[in-house]
Amino acid sequence: MEFNKKTVSILGSTGTIGCNTIDLIERNLDCFSVVALTANRSVDLLAEQVKKTNADLAVVADDSFYKDLRLALSGCRAEVASGREGLLDAASRSSDLVMAGIVGAAGLEPTLTAVKRGACIGLANKECLVCAGDLMLSEIEKTGATLLPVDSEHNAIFQVFDFENPDFIEKIILTASGGPFWGMPLKDMGSVTPEQAVMHPNWTMGNKISVDSATMMNKGLELIEAHYLFRLDEERIEVLVHPESIVHSLVSFVDGSILAQLGNPDMRTPIAFTLSWPKRMSWPHEKLRLADLGRLTFFDPDPDRFPSINLAREALKSGGSMPTILNAANEIAVDNFLQGNLEFLGISEIVFRTMERLEGCKLSNIDDVYAVDSEARRVAVDFVRVK
Ligand SMILES: NC(=O)c1ccc[n+]([C@@H]2O[C@H](COP(=O)([O-])OP(=O)(O)OC[C@H]3O[C@@H](n4cnc5c(N)ncnc54)[C@H](OP(=O)(O)O)[C@@H]3O)[C@@H](O)[C@H]2O)c1
């Protein structure tokens, strides 16, 4: 490999992003050394990862699993910690790269902690930019932290964006697979089950993002994420449905050129980019053979069946706390759908009603974000109860 050994911490190492990152690190143990790994409750998998990578620190966010983790790692050199303090310790320890792979707003504080120490961050946890984008950017300006997008769409744009000449860029185009229900008539969508919703046609992902892909809220969250990462207004971010998930996103320039990044739908490609940036690393990936695919298709989104993208556009236009409200309501709605308490089409309805009920406000600090997040969750839970 063409770069000096890097130290890496993975927040959320037991998730899909975390496991894919570990897979690449394991294949290149001479290039990476692991500082910290964290999970919420998946003690056995975390302990296995710590042993395989010889990590210095293992953290389980749920305190009640601390003893289990200690037991699972007895005889190992790794330090063991738990809870909020442990997570923040993992994020603040010196490392060349922090992979932010926790799901949901739970990732905000650890990611912000890494930003505050000026770290280079592989950002998978899009929700932290959605619910606190302005605060994250102002901390990045103070500390010089670097965000490397892991989301395949933003990673694609990052690879073709002209950061030195942003005025040459007319718009960016985020591609979306459309999820498992892209071809389904609206009348059938009310009765889809959580099992059907998490069966993404192209990607293997955690449950929450899989449901977000099925409602296309994932694209809404990504639209807000792209606004903060590339400093573009909402009108300059387009969404294009591309069911094959081969063109990961595109940048359209003022002279009519459109540049895109292509690859097989495997998150290890953008993760490998992030791990090795600013260089590149090879790994034994399946080669993309366009001739075998024959053709690639593209469609405009359908706002009647998938209203979530427009909800995200509205939240972004309102600004202030509205994206935080959207994110919190969505997390509650998705959780309730997965538990069987809410039907599929109810997810975007809960988000809409919560946004409609709550007044937006300015977010001056992280406490404001948490206050809005809690209030939005409370309102969304009430709406779920009466449905
Ligand atoms: N999966 C993908 O292909 C993909 C692609 C692009 C972006 N992303 C984004 O990457 C993030 C992670 O997605 P994922 O699919 O990898 O999720 P996932 O498979 O559900 O994994 C989530 C990780 O976060 C940990 N976690 C969950 N709740 C936590 C809490 N309250 N405190 C601390 N840690 C917690 C989990 O630990 P346990 O295992 O103990 O529960 C796990 O390690 C999401 O923001 C997602 O939108 C994912």
CSV table of C-alpha atoms and ligand atoms in Angstrom, one decimal:
chain,number,residue,atom,x,y,z
A,1,MET,CA,0.0,0.0,0.0
A,2,GLU,CA,1.2,3.5,-0.8
A,3,PHE,CA,0.6,5.3,2.4
A,4,ASN,CA,2.1,5.4,6.0
A,5,LYS,CA,0.3,3.4,8.6
A,6,LYS,CA,-2.9,5.2,9.8
A,7,THR,CA,-4.6,5.1,13.2
A,8,VAL,CA,-8.4,4.7,13.0
A,9,SER,CA,-11.3,4.8,15.4
A,10,ILE,CA,-14.7,3.4,14.5
A,11,LEU,CA,-17.8,4.7,16.2
A,12,GLY,CA,-20.5,2.1,15.6
A,13,SER,CA,-18.0,-0.6,14.5
A,14,THR,CA,-20.7,-3.4,14.9
A,15,GLY,CA,-23.1,-1.8,12.3
A,16,THR,CA,-23.0,-2.3,8.5
A,17,ILE,CA,-20.7,0.6,7.9
A,18,GLY,CA,-18.5,-0.5,10.9
A,19,CYS,CA,-18.3,-4.1,9.7
A,20,ASN,CA,-17.4,-3.1,6.2
A,21,THR,CA,-14.7,-0.8,7.6
A,22,ILE,CA,-13.3,-3.6,9.7
A,23,ASP,CA,-13.4,-5.9,6.7
A,24,LEU,CA,-11.1,-3.5,4.8
A,25,ILE,CA,-8.8,-2.9,7.8
A,26,GLU,CA,-8.5,-6.7,8.4
A,27,ARG,CA,-7.3,-7.2,4.8
A,28,ASN,CA,-4.6,-4.5,5.4
A,29,LEU,CA,-3.5,-4.8,9.0
A,30,ASP,CA,-0.1,-3.5,8.0
A,31,CYS,CA,-1.6,-0.2,6.9
A,32,PHE,CA,-4.0,0.5,9.8
A,33,SER,CA,-3.9,0.4,13.6
A,34,VAL,CA,-7.1,0.6,15.5
A,35,VAL,CA,-7.4,3.0,18.4
A,36,ALA,CA,-11.1,2.6,19.5
A,37,LEU,CA,-14.1,0.6,18.6
A,38,THR,CA,-17.7,1.3,19.9
A,39,ALA,CA,-21.1,-0.4,19.8
A,40,ASN,CA,-24.4,0.1,21.5
A,41,ARG,CA,-25.1,-3.4,22.8
A,42,SER,CA,-23.5,-5.9,20.4
A,43,VAL,CA,-21.0,-7.1,22.9
A,44,ASP,CA,-19.9,-10.4,21.3
A,45,LEU,CA,-19.3,-8.9,17.9
A,46,LEU,CA,-17.5,-5.9,19.4
A,47,ALA,CA,-15.2,-8.2,21.5
A,48,GLU,CA,-14.5,-10.3,18.4
A,49,GLN,CA,-13.5,-7.1,16.4
A,50,VAL,CA,-11.3,-5.9,19.2
A,51,LYS,CA,-9.4,-9.2,19.3
A,52,LYS,CA,-9.1,-9.3,15.5
A,53,THR,CA,-7.8,-5.8,15.2
A,54,ASN,CA,-5.9,-5.5,18.5
A,55,ALA,CA,-7.8,-2.3,19.3
A,56,ASP,CA,-6.7,-0.2,22.3
A,57,LEU,CA,-10.2,0.7,23.5
A,58,ALA,CA,-13.6,-1.0,23.4
A,59,VAL,CA,-16.7,1.0,24.4
A,60,VAL,CA,-20.3,-0.2,24.7
A,61,ALA,CA,-22.7,2.7,24.9
A,62,ASP,CA,-25.3,1.0,26.9
A,63,ASP,CA,-23.9,0.9,30.5
A,64,SER,CA,-25.8,-2.3,31.4
A,65,PHE,CA,-23.5,-4.2,29.0
A,66,TYR,CA,-20.2,-3.1,30.5
A,67,LYS,CA,-19.7,-6.2,32.7
A,68,ASP,CA,-20.5,-8.5,29.7
A,69,LEU,CA,-17.9,-6.6,27.6
A,70,ARG,CA,-15.3,-6.8,30.4
A,71,LEU,CA,-15.9,-10.6,30.6
A,72,ALA,CA,-15.7,-11.1,26.9
A,73,LEU,CA,-12.4,-9.2,26.8
A,74,SER,CA,-10.8,-10.6,29.9
A,75,GLY,CA,-7.2,-11.4,29.2
A,76,CYS,CA,-7.0,-8.8,26.3
A,77,ARG,CA,-4.9,-5.7,26.5
A,78,ALA,CA,-7.8,-3.5,25.4
A,79,GLU,CA,-9.2,-0.9,27.8
A,80,VAL,CA,-13.0,-1.3,28.3
A,81,ALA,CA,-15.4,1.5,28.9
A,82,SER,CA,-19.1,2.3,28.6
A,83,GLY,CA,-21.8,4.9,28.4
A,84,ARG,CA,-21.7,8.5,27.1
A,85,GLU,CA,-18.3,9.2,28.7
A,86,GLY,CA,-16.8,6.1,27.1
A,87,LEU,CA,-18.1,7.1,23.7
A,88,LEU,CA,-16.8,10.6,24.0
A,89,ASP,CA,-13.4,9.2,25.1
A,90,ALA,CA,-13.3,7.1,22.0
A,91,ALA,CA,-14.1,10.1,19.8
A,92,SER,CA,-11.6,12.3,21.4
A,93,ARG,CA,-8.6,10.0,21.4
A,94,SER,CA,-6.0,10.9,18.9
A,95,SER,CA,-6.3,9.1,15.5
A,96,ASP,CA,-5.7,9.8,11.9
A,97,LEU,CA,-9.3,9.0,11.0
A,98,VAL,CA,-12.6,8.6,12.9
A,99,MET,CA,-15.2,6.6,11.1
A,100,ALA,CA,-18.6,8.0,12.3
A,101,GLY,CA,-20.8,5.0,11.8
A,102,ILE,CA,-23.4,5.3,14.6
A,103,VAL,CA,-27.0,5.4,13.4
A,104,GLY,CA,-29.3,8.3,14.0
A,105,ALA,CA,-29.0,11.4,16.2
A,106,ALA,CA,-27.2,9.3,18.8
A,107,GLY,CA,-24.1,9.9,16.7
A,108,LEU,CA,-24.2,13.6,17.0
A,109,GLU,CA,-22.3,14.2,20.3
A,110,PRO,CA,-19.5,11.7,19.5
A,111,THR,CA,-19.1,13.1,16.0
A,112,LEU,CA,-19.1,16.6,17.3
A,113,THR,CA,-16.5,15.7,19.8
A,114,ALA,CA,-14.2,14.4,17.0
A,115,VAL,CA,-14.9,17.7,15.1
A,116,LYS,CA,-13.9,19.7,18.2
A,117,ARG,CA,-10.5,18.1,18.3
A,118,GLY,CA,-10.0,18.9,14.5
A,119,ALA,CA,-10.1,15.3,13.4
A,120,CYS,CA,-10.4,13.9,10.0
A,121,ILE,CA,-13.8,12.2,10.0
A,122,GLY,CA,-15.3,9.6,7.6
A,123,LEU,CA,-18.9,10.7,7.9
A,124,ALA,CA,-21.5,8.0,7.4
A,125,ASN,CA,-23.8,9.3,10.2
A,126,LYS,CA,-25.7,11.7,8.0
A,127,GLU,CA,-28.3,12.4,10.8
A,128,CYS,CA,-25.7,14.5,12.7
A,129,LEU,CA,-25.4,17.0,9.8
A,130,VAL,CA,-29.2,16.9,9.3
A,131,CYS,CA,-30.0,17.8,12.9
A,132,ALA,CA,-27.1,20.1,13.7
A,133,GLY,CA,-25.5,21.1,10.3
A,134,ASP,CA,-24.9,24.8,11.1
A,135,LEU,CA,-23.3,24.0,14.5
A,136,MET,CA,-21.1,21.3,12.9
A,137,LEU,CA,-19.9,23.7,10.2
A,138,SER,CA,-19.2,26.5,12.7
A,139,GLU,CA,-17.1,24.0,14.8
A,140,ILE,CA,-15.3,22.8,11.7
A,141,GLU,CA,-14.4,26.4,10.8
A,142,LYS,CA,-12.9,26.8,14.3
A,143,THR,CA,-11.0,23.6,14.5
A,144,GLY,CA,-10.1,22.8,10.8
A,145,ALA,CA,-11.7,19.3,11.1
A,146,THR,CA,-12.2,17.5,7.8
A,147,LEU,CA,-15.4,15.7,6.8
A,148,LEU,CA,-14.9,12.9,4.2
A,149,PRO,CA,-18.4,11.8,3.0
A,150,VAL,CA,-18.9,8.0,3.2
A,151,ASP,CA,-22.5,8.0,1.9
A,152,SER,CA,-21.9,6.7,-1.7
A,153,GLU,CA,-23.7,9.6,-3.3
A,154,HIS,CA,-21.7,12.3,-1.4
A,155,ASN,CA,-18.6,10.4,-1.8
A,156,ALA,CA,-19.2,10.3,-5.5
A,157,ILE,CA,-19.8,14.1,-5.6
A,158,PHE,CA,-16.7,14.7,-3.4
A,159,GLN,CA,-14.6,12.8,-6.0
A,160,VAL,CA,-15.8,15.0,-8.9
A,161,PHE,CA,-16.6,18.3,-7.3
A,162,ASP,CA,-14.5,21.3,-8.2
A,163,PHE,CA,-13.8,22.7,-4.7
A,164,GLU,CA,-11.5,25.4,-6.1
A,165,ASN,CA,-14.1,26.7,-8.6
A,166,PRO,CA,-17.5,26.2,-7.0
A,167,ASP,CA,-18.9,28.8,-9.3
A,168,PHE,CA,-18.4,26.5,-12.2
A,169,ILE,CA,-20.9,24.1,-10.7
A,170,GLU,CA,-24.5,24.5,-11.8
A,171,LYS,CA,-26.0,21.8,-9.6
A,172,ILE,CA,-25.4,18.4,-8.2
A,173,ILE,CA,-27.5,15.4,-8.9
A,174,LEU,CA,-28.0,12.8,-6.2
A,175,THR,CA,-29.0,9.4,-7.5
A,176,ALA,CA,-31.5,7.2,-5.6
A,177,SER,CA,-32.3,3.5,-6.1
A,178,GLY,CA,-35.9,4.2,-5.4
A,179,GLY,CA,-35.8,1.4,-2.8
A,180,PRO,CA,-37.8,-1.9,-2.7
A,181,PHE,CA,-41.1,-0.2,-3.5
A,182,TRP,CA,-40.2,2.0,-6.5
A,183,GLY,CA,-42.4,0.1,-8.9
A,184,MET,CA,-45.3,-0.4,-6.4
A,185,PRO,CA,-48.6,1.4,-6.9
A,186,LEU,CA,-49.6,3.7,-4.0
A,187,LYS,CA,-52.7,1.5,-3.2
A,188,ASP,CA,-50.4,-1.4,-2.2
A,189,MET,CA,-47.9,0.6,-0.2
A,190,GLY,CA,-50.1,0.9,2.9
A,191,SER,CA,-49.8,-2.8,3.7
A,192,VAL,CA,-46.1,-3.5,3.2
A,193,THR,CA,-44.3,-5.1,6.1
A,194,PRO,CA,-41.1,-4.2,7.9
A,195,GLU,CA,-39.5,-7.4,6.5
A,196,GLN,CA,-40.3,-6.2,3.0
A,197,ALA,CA,-39.1,-2.7,3.7
A,198,VAL,CA,-35.7,-3.7,4.9
A,199,MET,CA,-35.0,-5.9,1.8
A,200,HIS,CA,-33.2,-3.3,-0.2
A,201,PRO,CA,-32.7,-4.5,-3.8
A,202,ASN,CA,-29.1,-3.4,-4.2
A,203,TRP,CA,-27.5,-2.6,-0.8
A,204,THR,CA,-27.1,-4.5,2.5
A,205,MET,CA,-27.6,-1.9,5.2
A,206,GLY,CA,-28.9,-1.4,8.8
A,207,ASN,CA,-32.6,-1.5,9.4
A,208,LYS,CA,-33.1,2.3,9.9
A,209,ILE,CA,-31.4,3.4,6.7
A,210,SER,CA,-33.1,0.5,4.8
A,211,VAL,CA,-36.6,1.8,5.8
A,212,ASP,CA,-35.4,5.4,5.0
A,213,SER,CA,-34.5,4.1,1.5
A,214,ALA,CA,-37.9,2.5,1.2
A,215,THR,CA,-39.7,5.8,2.0
A,216,MET,CA,-37.0,7.7,0.2
A,217,MET,CA,-36.5,9.8,3.3
A,218,ASN,CA,-32.9,8.7,3.0
A,219,LYS,CA,-32.7,10.9,-0.1
A,220,GLY,CA,-34.3,13.7,1.8
A,221,LEU,CA,-31.7,13.4,4.6
A,222,GLU,CA,-29.0,13.2,2.0
A,223,LEU,CA,-30.2,16.3,0.3
A,224,ILE,CA,-29.8,18.2,3.6
A,225,GLU,CA,-26.4,16.5,4.1
A,226,ALA,CA,-25.3,17.6,0.7
A,227,HIS,CA,-26.4,21.2,1.4
A,228,TYR,CA,-24.0,21.3,4.3
A,229,LEU,CA,-21.1,19.3,2.8
A,230,PHE,CA,-21.0,21.2,-0.5
A,231,ARG,CA,-22.6,24.5,0.6
A,232,LEU,CA,-25.2,24.5,-2.1
A,233,ASP,CA,-28.7,25.8,-1.8
A,234,GLU,CA,-31.6,23.4,-2.0
A,235,GLU,CA,-32.5,24.4,-5.6
A,236,ARG,CA,-29.1,23.3,-6.8
A,237,ILE,CA,-29.5,19.8,-5.5
A,238,GLU,CA,-31.5,17.5,-7.8
A,239,VAL,CA,-32.7,13.9,-7.2
A,240,LEU,CA,-32.7,11.3,-9.9
A,241,VAL,CA,-34.0,7.8,-9.5
A,242,HIS,CA,-31.6,5.2,-10.8
A,243,PRO,CA,-32.7,1.7,-9.8
A,244,GLU,CA,-29.4,0.0,-10.8
A,245,SER,CA,-27.3,2.0,-8.2
A,246,ILE,CA,-24.3,2.1,-10.5
A,247,VAL,CA,-24.0,5.9,-11.1
A,248,HIS,CA,-23.5,7.0,-7.5
A,249,SER,CA,-24.1,10.7,-8.2
A,250,LEU,CA,-23.3,13.5,-10.7
A,251,VAL,CA,-22.0,17.1,-10.8
A,252,SER,CA,-23.4,19.3,-13.6
A,253,PHE,CA,-21.1,22.2,-14.7
A,254,VAL,CA,-22.1,25.6,-16.2
A,255,ASP,CA,-20.6,24.6,-19.6
A,256,GLY,CA,-23.0,21.6,-20.0
A,257,SER,CA,-20.5,18.9,-18.8
A,258,ILE,CA,-21.8,16.4,-16.3
A,259,LEU,CA,-19.2,14.3,-14.4
A,260,ALA,CA,-20.2,11.2,-12.5
A,261,GLN,CA,-18.6,8.5,-10.4
A,262,LEU,CA,-19.6,4.9,-11.1
A,263,GLY,CA,-19.1,1.6,-9.2
A,264,ASN,CA,-20.8,-1.5,-8.1
A,265,PRO,CA,-23.1,-1.0,-5.1
A,266,ASP,CA,-20.7,-2.0,-2.4
A,267,MET,CA,-20.1,0.4,0.5
A,268,ARG,CA,-16.5,-0.8,0.8
A,269,THR,CA,-15.6,1.3,-2.3
A,270,PRO,CA,-16.5,4.7,-0.7
A,271,ILE,CA,-15.1,3.4,2.7
A,272,ALA,CA,-11.8,2.4,1.0
A,273,PHE,CA,-11.7,5.9,-0.5
A,274,THR,CA,-12.2,7.4,2.9
A,275,LEU,CA,-9.7,5.1,4.7
A,276,SER,CA,-6.9,5.9,2.2
A,277,TRP,CA,-7.7,9.5,1.3
A,278,PRO,CA,-5.9,11.5,-0.1
A,279,LYS,CA,-4.4,8.4,-1.7
A,280,ARG,CA,-6.2,5.3,-2.9
A,281,MET,CA,-6.1,1.6,-1.8
A,282,SER,CA,-6.8,-1.5,-3.8
A,283,TRP,CA,-9.0,-4.2,-2.4
A,284,PRO,CA,-10.4,-7.4,-4.1
A,285,HIS,CA,-13.6,-5.8,-5.3
A,286,GLU,CA,-15.9,-7.2,-8.0
A,287,LYS,CA,-15.1,-5.4,-11.3
A,288,LEU,CA,-17.9,-3.3,-12.8
A,289,ARG,CA,-18.6,-4.5,-16.3
A,290,LEU,CA,-20.9,-2.0,-18.0
A,291,ALA,CA,-21.3,-4.2,-21.1
A,292,ASP,CA,-22.8,-7.0,-18.9
A,293,LEU,CA,-25.3,-4.5,-17.5
A,294,GLY,CA,-26.2,-3.3,-21.0
A,295,ARG,CA,-28.3,-0.3,-20.0
A,296,LEU,CA,-28.7,2.0,-17.1
A,297,THR,CA,-32.1,3.7,-16.4
A,298,PHE,CA,-33.1,7.1,-14.8
A,299,PHE,CA,-36.4,8.5,-13.7
A,300,ASP,CA,-37.7,11.6,-12.0
A,301,PRO,CA,-38.8,11.0,-8.3
A,302,ASP,CA,-42.5,10.5,-7.7
A,303,PRO,CA,-43.6,13.0,-4.9
A,304,ASP,CA,-47.1,11.4,-4.6
A,305,ARG,CA,-45.8,8.0,-3.6
A,306,PHE,CA,-42.6,9.3,-1.9
A,307,PRO,CA,-43.4,12.6,-0.3
A,308,SER,CA,-40.4,12.5,2.0
A,309,ILE,CA,-38.0,14.3,-0.4
A,310,ASN,CA,-40.2,17.3,-0.5
A,311,LEU,CA,-40.6,17.3,3.3
A,312,ALA,CA,-36.8,17.5,3.5
A,313,ARG,CA,-36.7,20.3,0.9
A,314,GLU,CA,-39.3,22.2,3.0
A,315,ALA,CA,-37.3,21.6,6.2
A,316,LEU,CA,-34.1,22.9,4.5
A,317,LYS,CA,-35.9,26.0,3.2
A,318,SER,CA,-37.3,26.8,6.6
A,319,GLY,CA,-33.9,26.3,8.2
A,320,GLY,CA,-33.2,26.7,11.9
A,321,SER,CA,-34.6,23.8,13.8
A,322,MET,CA,-36.9,22.3,11.1
A,323,PRO,CA,-34.3,19.7,9.8
A,324,THR,CA,-33.8,18.6,13.5
A,325,ILE,CA,-37.6,18.2,13.8
A,326,LEU,CA,-37.8,16.3,10.6
A,327,ASN,CA,-35.0,13.9,11.6
A,328,ALA,CA,-36.4,13.3,15.1
A,329,ALA,CA,-39.9,12.6,13.9
A,330,ASN,CA,-38.6,10.3,11.2
A,331,GLU,CA,-36.5,8.3,13.8
A,332,ILE,CA,-39.6,7.9,15.9
A,333,ALA,CA,-41.8,6.9,13.0
A,334,VAL,CA,-39.3,4.4,11.5
A,335,ASP,CA,-38.8,2.8,14.9
A,336,ASN,CA,-42.6,2.4,15.4
A,337,PHE,CA,-43.0,1.0,11.9
A,338,LEU,CA,-40.2,-1.6,12.6
A,339,GLN,CA,-42.0,-2.5,15.8
A,340,GLY,CA,-45.3,-3.0,14.0
A,341,ASN,CA,-47.0,0.1,15.6
A,342,LEU,CA,-47.3,2.2,12.4
A,343,GLU,CA,-48.1,1.4,8.8
A,344,PHE,CA,-45.6,2.2,6.1
A,345,LEU,CA,-47.4,5.3,4.7
A,346,GLY,CA,-47.8,6.6,8.2
A,347,ILE,CA,-44.0,7.3,8.4
A,348,SER,CA,-44.1,10.4,6.2
A,349,GLU,CA,-47.4,11.4,7.6
A,350,ILE,CA,-46.0,11.5,11.2
A,351,VAL,CA,-43.0,13.6,9.9
A,352,PHE,CA,-45.4,16.0,8.1
A,353,ARG,CA,-47.7,16.4,11.1
A,354,THR,CA,-44.8,16.9,13.5
A,355,MET,CA,-43.2,19.6,11.3
A,356,GLU,CA,-46.6,21.2,10.9
A,357,ARG,CA,-47.2,21.2,14.7
A,358,LEU,CA,-43.9,22.6,15.8
A,359,GLU,CA,-42.6,26.2,15.2
A,360,GLY,CA,-39.1,26.3,13.9
A,361,CYS,CA,-36.5,28.3,16.0
A,362,LYS,CA,-32.9,29.2,15.8
A,363,LEU,CA,-30.4,26.7,17.2
A,364,SER,CA,-27.6,28.5,19.0
A,365,ASN,CA,-25.9,25.5,20.7
A,366,ILE,CA,-26.0,21.8,21.2
A,367,ASP,CA,-28.5,22.1,24.1
A,368,ASP,CA,-30.9,23.8,21.8
A,369,VAL,CA,-30.6,20.9,19.3
A,370,TYR,CA,-31.3,18.3,22.1
A,371,ALA,CA,-34.2,20.4,23.4
A,372,VAL,CA,-35.8,20.5,19.9
A,373,ASP,CA,-35.0,16.9,19.2
A,374,SER,CA,-36.7,15.8,22.5
A,375,GLU,CA,-39.8,17.9,21.9
A,376,ALA,CA,-40.2,16.6,18.3
A,377,ARG,CA,-39.8,13.0,19.5
A,378,ARG,CA,-42.5,13.7,22.1
A,379,VAL,CA,-44.9,15.2,19.6
A,380,ALA,CA,-44.2,12.4,17.0
A,381,VAL,CA,-44.9,9.7,19.7
A,382,ASP,CA,-48.2,11.3,20.5
A,383,PHE,CA,-49.2,11.3,16.8
A,384,VAL,CA,-48.2,7.6,16.5
A,385,ARG,CA,-50.4,6.7,19.6
A,386,VAL,CA,-53.5,8.3,18.2
A,387,LYS,CA,-53.1,6.7,14.8
B,1,LIG,N1,-25.3,0.9,5.8
B,1,LIG,C1,-25.0,1.6,4.8
B,1,LIG,O1,-24.7,1.1,3.7
B,1,LIG,C2,-25.0,3.1,4.8
B,1,LIG,C3,-24.7,3.8,3.7
B,1,LIG,C4,-24.6,5.2,3.8
B,1,LIG,C5,-24.8,5.8,5.0
B,1,LIG,N2,-25.0,5.1,6.1
B,1,LIG,C6,-25.3,5.8,7.4
B,1,LIG,O2,-24.3,5.3,8.3
B,1,LIG,C7,-24.9,5.2,9.6
B,1,LIG,C8,-24.8,3.8,10.2
B,1,LIG,O3,-25.7,3.0,9.4
B,1,LIG,P1,-25.6,1.4,9.5
B,1,LIG,O4,-26.5,0.9,8.4
B,1,LIG,O5,-24.2,0.9,9.5
B,1,LIG,O6,-26.4,1.2,10.9
B,1,LIG,P2,-26.5,-0.1,11.7
B,1,LIG,O7,-26.1,-1.3,10.9
B,1,LIG,O8,-27.8,-0.1,12.4
B,1,LIG,O9,-25.3,0.1,12.8
B,1,LIG,C9,-25.4,1.2,13.7
B,1,LIG,C10,-24.2,1.2,14.7
B,1,LIG,O10,-24.4,2.2,15.7
B,1,LIG,C11,-24.5,1.6,17.0
B,1,LIG,N3,-25.5,2.3,17.8
B,1,LIG,C12,-26.8,2.2,17.6
B,1,LIG,N4,-27.5,3.0,18.5
B,1,LIG,C13,-26.5,3.6,19.3
B,1,LIG,C14,-26.5,4.5,20.4
B,1,LIG,N5,-27.7,4.9,20.9
B,1,LIG,N6,-25.3,4.8,20.9
B,1,LIG,C15,-24.2,4.4,20.4
B,1,LIG,N7,-24.1,3.6,19.3
B,1,LIG,C16,-25.2,3.1,18.8
B,1,LIG,C17,-24.8,0.2,16.7
B,1,LIG,O11,-24.4,-0.7,17.8
B,1,LIG,P3,-25.1,-2.1,18.1
B,1,LIG,O12,-24.6,-3.0,17.0
B,1,LIG,O13,-24.7,-2.5,19.4
B,1,LIG,O14,-26.6,-1.9,18.0
B,1,LIG,C18,-24.0,-0.1,15.5
B,1,LIG,O15,-22.6,-0.2,15.8
B,1,LIG,C19,-26.3,5.8,9.5
B,1,LIG,O16,-26.4,7.1,9.8
B,1,LIG,C20,-26.6,5.6,8.0
B,1,LIG,O17,-27.6,6.5,7.5
B,1,LIG,C21,-25.1,3.8,6.1
